[in-house]
XYZ file of C-alpha atoms in Angstrom:
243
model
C 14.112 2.398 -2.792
C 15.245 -1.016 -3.942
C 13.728 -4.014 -2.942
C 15.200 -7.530 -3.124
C 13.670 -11.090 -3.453
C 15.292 -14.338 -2.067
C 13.474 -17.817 -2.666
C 11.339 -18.588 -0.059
C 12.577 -22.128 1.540
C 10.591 -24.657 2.834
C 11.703 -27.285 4.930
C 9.845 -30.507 5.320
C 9.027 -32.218 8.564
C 7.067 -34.922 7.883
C 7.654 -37.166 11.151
C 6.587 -34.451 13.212
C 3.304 -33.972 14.698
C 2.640 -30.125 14.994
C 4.213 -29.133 11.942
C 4.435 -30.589 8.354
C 6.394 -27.682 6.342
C 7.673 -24.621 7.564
C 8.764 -21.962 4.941
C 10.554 -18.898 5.426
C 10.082 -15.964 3.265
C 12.707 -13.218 2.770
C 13.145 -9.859 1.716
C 14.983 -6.585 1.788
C 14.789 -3.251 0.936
C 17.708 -0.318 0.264
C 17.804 3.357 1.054
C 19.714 5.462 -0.575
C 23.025 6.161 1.289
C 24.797 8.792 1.707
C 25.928 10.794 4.984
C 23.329 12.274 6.422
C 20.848 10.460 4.974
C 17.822 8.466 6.562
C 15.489 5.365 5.465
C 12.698 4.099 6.820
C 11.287 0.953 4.820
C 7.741 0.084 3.451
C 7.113 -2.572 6.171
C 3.867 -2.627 8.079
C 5.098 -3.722 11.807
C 2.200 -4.938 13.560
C 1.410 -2.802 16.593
C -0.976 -5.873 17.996
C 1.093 -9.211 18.370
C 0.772 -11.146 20.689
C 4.152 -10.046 21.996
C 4.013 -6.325 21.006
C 4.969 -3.966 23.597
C 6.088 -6.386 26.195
C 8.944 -6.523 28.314
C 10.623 -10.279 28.355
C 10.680 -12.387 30.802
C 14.071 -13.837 30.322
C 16.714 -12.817 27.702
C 20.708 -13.241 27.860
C 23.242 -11.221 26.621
C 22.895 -6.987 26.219
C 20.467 -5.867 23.030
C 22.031 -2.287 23.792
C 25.903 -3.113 24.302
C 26.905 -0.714 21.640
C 26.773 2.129 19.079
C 23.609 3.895 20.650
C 21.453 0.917 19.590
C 17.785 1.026 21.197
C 17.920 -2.623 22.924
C 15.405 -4.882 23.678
C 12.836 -2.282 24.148
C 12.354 -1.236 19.982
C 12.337 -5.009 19.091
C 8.491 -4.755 20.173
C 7.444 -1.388 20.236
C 5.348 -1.651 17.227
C 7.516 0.183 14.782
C 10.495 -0.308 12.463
C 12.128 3.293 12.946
C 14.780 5.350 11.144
C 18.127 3.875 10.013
C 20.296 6.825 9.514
C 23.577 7.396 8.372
C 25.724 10.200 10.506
C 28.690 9.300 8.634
C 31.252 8.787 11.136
C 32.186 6.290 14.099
C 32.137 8.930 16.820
C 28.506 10.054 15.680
C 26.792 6.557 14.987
C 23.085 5.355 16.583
C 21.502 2.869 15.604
C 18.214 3.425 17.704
C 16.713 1.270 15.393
C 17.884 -1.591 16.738
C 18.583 -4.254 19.203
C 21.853 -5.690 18.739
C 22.704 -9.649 18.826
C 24.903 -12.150 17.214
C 27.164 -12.825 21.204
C 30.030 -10.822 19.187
C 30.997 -7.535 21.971
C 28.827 -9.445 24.541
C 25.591 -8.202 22.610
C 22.162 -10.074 22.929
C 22.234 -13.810 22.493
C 18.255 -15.036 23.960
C 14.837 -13.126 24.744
C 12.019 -14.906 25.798
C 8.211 -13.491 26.235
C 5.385 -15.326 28.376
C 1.850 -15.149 26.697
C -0.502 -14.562 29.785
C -4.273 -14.028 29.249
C -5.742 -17.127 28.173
C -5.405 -20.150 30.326
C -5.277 -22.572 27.069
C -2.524 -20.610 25.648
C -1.994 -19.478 21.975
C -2.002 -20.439 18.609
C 0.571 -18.914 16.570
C 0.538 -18.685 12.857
C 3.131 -16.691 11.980
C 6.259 -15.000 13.380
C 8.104 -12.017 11.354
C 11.273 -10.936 12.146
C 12.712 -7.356 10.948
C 16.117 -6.036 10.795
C 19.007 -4.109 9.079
C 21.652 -1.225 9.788
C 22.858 1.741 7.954
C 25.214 -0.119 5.839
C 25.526 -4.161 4.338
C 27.799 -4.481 7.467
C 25.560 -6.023 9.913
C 22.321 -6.794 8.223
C 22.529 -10.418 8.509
C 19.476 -12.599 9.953
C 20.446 -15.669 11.851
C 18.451 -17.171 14.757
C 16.009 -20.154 15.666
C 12.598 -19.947 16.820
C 11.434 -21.781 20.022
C 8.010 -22.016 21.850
C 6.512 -23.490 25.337
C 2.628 -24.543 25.505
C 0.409 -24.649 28.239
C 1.335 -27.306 31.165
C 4.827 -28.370 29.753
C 7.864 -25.728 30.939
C 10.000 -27.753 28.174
C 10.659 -25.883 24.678
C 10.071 -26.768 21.575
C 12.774 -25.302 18.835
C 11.488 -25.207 15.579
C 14.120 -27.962 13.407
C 15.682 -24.487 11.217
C 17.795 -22.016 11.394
C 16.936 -18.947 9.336
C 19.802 -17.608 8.233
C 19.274 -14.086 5.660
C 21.951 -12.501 4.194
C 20.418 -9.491 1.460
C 24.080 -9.486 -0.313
C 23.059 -5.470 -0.801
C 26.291 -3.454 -2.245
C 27.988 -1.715 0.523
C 26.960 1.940 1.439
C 22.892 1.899 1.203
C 21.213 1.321 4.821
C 19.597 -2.178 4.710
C 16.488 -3.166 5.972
C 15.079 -6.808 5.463
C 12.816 -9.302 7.124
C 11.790 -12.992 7.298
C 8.278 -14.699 8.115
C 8.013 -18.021 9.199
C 4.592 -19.979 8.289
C 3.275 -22.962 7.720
C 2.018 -24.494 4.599
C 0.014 -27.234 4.885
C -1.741 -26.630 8.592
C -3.120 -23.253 10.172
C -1.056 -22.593 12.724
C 3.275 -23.049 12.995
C 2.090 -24.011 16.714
C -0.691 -24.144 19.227
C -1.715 -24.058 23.019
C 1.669 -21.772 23.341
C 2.039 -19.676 26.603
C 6.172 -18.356 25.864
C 8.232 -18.066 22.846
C 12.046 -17.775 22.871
C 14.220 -16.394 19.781
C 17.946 -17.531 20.083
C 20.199 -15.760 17.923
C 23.325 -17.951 17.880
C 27.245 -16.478 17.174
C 28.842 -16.618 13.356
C 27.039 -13.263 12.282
C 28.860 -11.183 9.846
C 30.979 -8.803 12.062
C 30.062 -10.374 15.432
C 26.356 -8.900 16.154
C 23.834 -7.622 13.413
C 20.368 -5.142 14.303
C 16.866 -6.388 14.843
C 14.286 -3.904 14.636
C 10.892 -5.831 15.385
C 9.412 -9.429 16.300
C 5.849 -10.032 15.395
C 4.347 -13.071 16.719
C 1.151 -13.582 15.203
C -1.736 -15.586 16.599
C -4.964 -16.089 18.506
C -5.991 -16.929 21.827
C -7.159 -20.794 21.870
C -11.012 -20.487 23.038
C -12.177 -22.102 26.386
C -14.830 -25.087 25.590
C -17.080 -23.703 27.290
C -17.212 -20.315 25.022
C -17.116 -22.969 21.951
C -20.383 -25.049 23.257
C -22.037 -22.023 24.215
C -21.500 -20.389 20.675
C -22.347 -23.755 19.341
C -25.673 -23.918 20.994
C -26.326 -19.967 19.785
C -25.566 -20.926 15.901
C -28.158 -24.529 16.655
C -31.032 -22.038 18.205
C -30.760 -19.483 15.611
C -30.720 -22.221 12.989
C -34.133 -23.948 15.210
C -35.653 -20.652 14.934
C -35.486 -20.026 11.472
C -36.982 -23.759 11.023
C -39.650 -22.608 12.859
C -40.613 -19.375 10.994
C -40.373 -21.032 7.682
């Protein structure tokens, strides 16, 4: 296996509020070709997200339009799967992936709600894997977008990440991109939806995604944060006392 390393970027937003520098790591990693052959990369997909094993609540555009791709449902199921290589146009799948890019009518927009906490989410990371059996379609390219709690209005991160591994041809692909932020916690907060976009002007019209991860915590009612407040002050009263 052969892994490659891009420069992470970092873009600076200093005139907005919620975020002050978003960077965007990359990386890829090859298998080893071949008909017949399979890969399945070293990435740890997280099976606990905040978006992992949902179904979305809006999306435009069909993840599964084409060569026995997997759709919308493997992009959360917790796992990055098996790119293979049948060798032949009649005999391709691509379960792996969700397809999207617009090119062939394939998936454009997929948007998940974050239910469970009334004071919505804050997210501090999102990772984004992909690839195919070949350096045909394993181009990244989409924006990031995100709702919070009592505005229906979203918020698009100011970037496009755009990935490109530049692998030789012939050697299945995999690769994936994390979006953080460097100089506060969180890339957002109070978030109840997130929407990825994936615009056209991919490399051969649509490209595979294999996983989202959205990473983050629930933001805790006041009421548990005076209550655990007051539990750290009495413990702290007691131990005065027995001194």
């Amino acid at each position: 296996m052969t892994t490659f390393l891009r420069p992470s970027l970092v873009l600076l937003l200093a005139a907005t509020p919620s975020f002050a520098a978003v960077v965007v790591n990359t990386n890829a990693e090859l298998g080893p070709g071949g008909v017949g052959s399979t890969f399945t990369p070293s990435y740890v997909v997280s099976s606990t997200d905040l978006i992992n094993g949902m179904t979305p609540s809006a999306f435009a555009g069909n993840f599964a339009a084409t060569e026995l791709t997997g759709g919308l449902p493997v992009m959360t199921d917790g796992s990055y799967g098996v790119i293979t290589e049948p060798g032949g146009a009649v005999d391709r799948t691509h379960g792996a992936f969700g397809i999207a890019g617009g090119g062939g009518g394939t998936g454009t927009s997929v948007t998940y709600s974050l239910t469970g906490s009334p004071l919505g989410y804050n997210i501090s990371s999102v990772a984004v894997y992909g690839g195919w059996n070949d350096n045909g379609r394993d181009q990244q390219l989409y924006t990031f977008s995100y709702s919070v709690v009592g505005d229906a209005g979203f918020v698009t991160l100011p970037l496009t990440v755009n990935f490109d591994s530049g692998a030789p041809p012939n050697l299945q692909v995999a690769n994936r991109t994390i979006l953080t932020e460097n100089a506060l916690p969180f890339i957002a907060t109070n978030v109840d939806a997130v929407r990825f976009d994936f615009p056209a002007g991919v490399e051969n019209g649509y490209t595979g995604y294999a996983e989202l991860d959205v990473i983050g915590v629930a933001v805790p009612e006041p009421g548990s944060v005076l209550l655990a407040g007051a539990g750290i002050a009495g413990l702290m009263l007691r131990r005065r006392r027995h001194a």
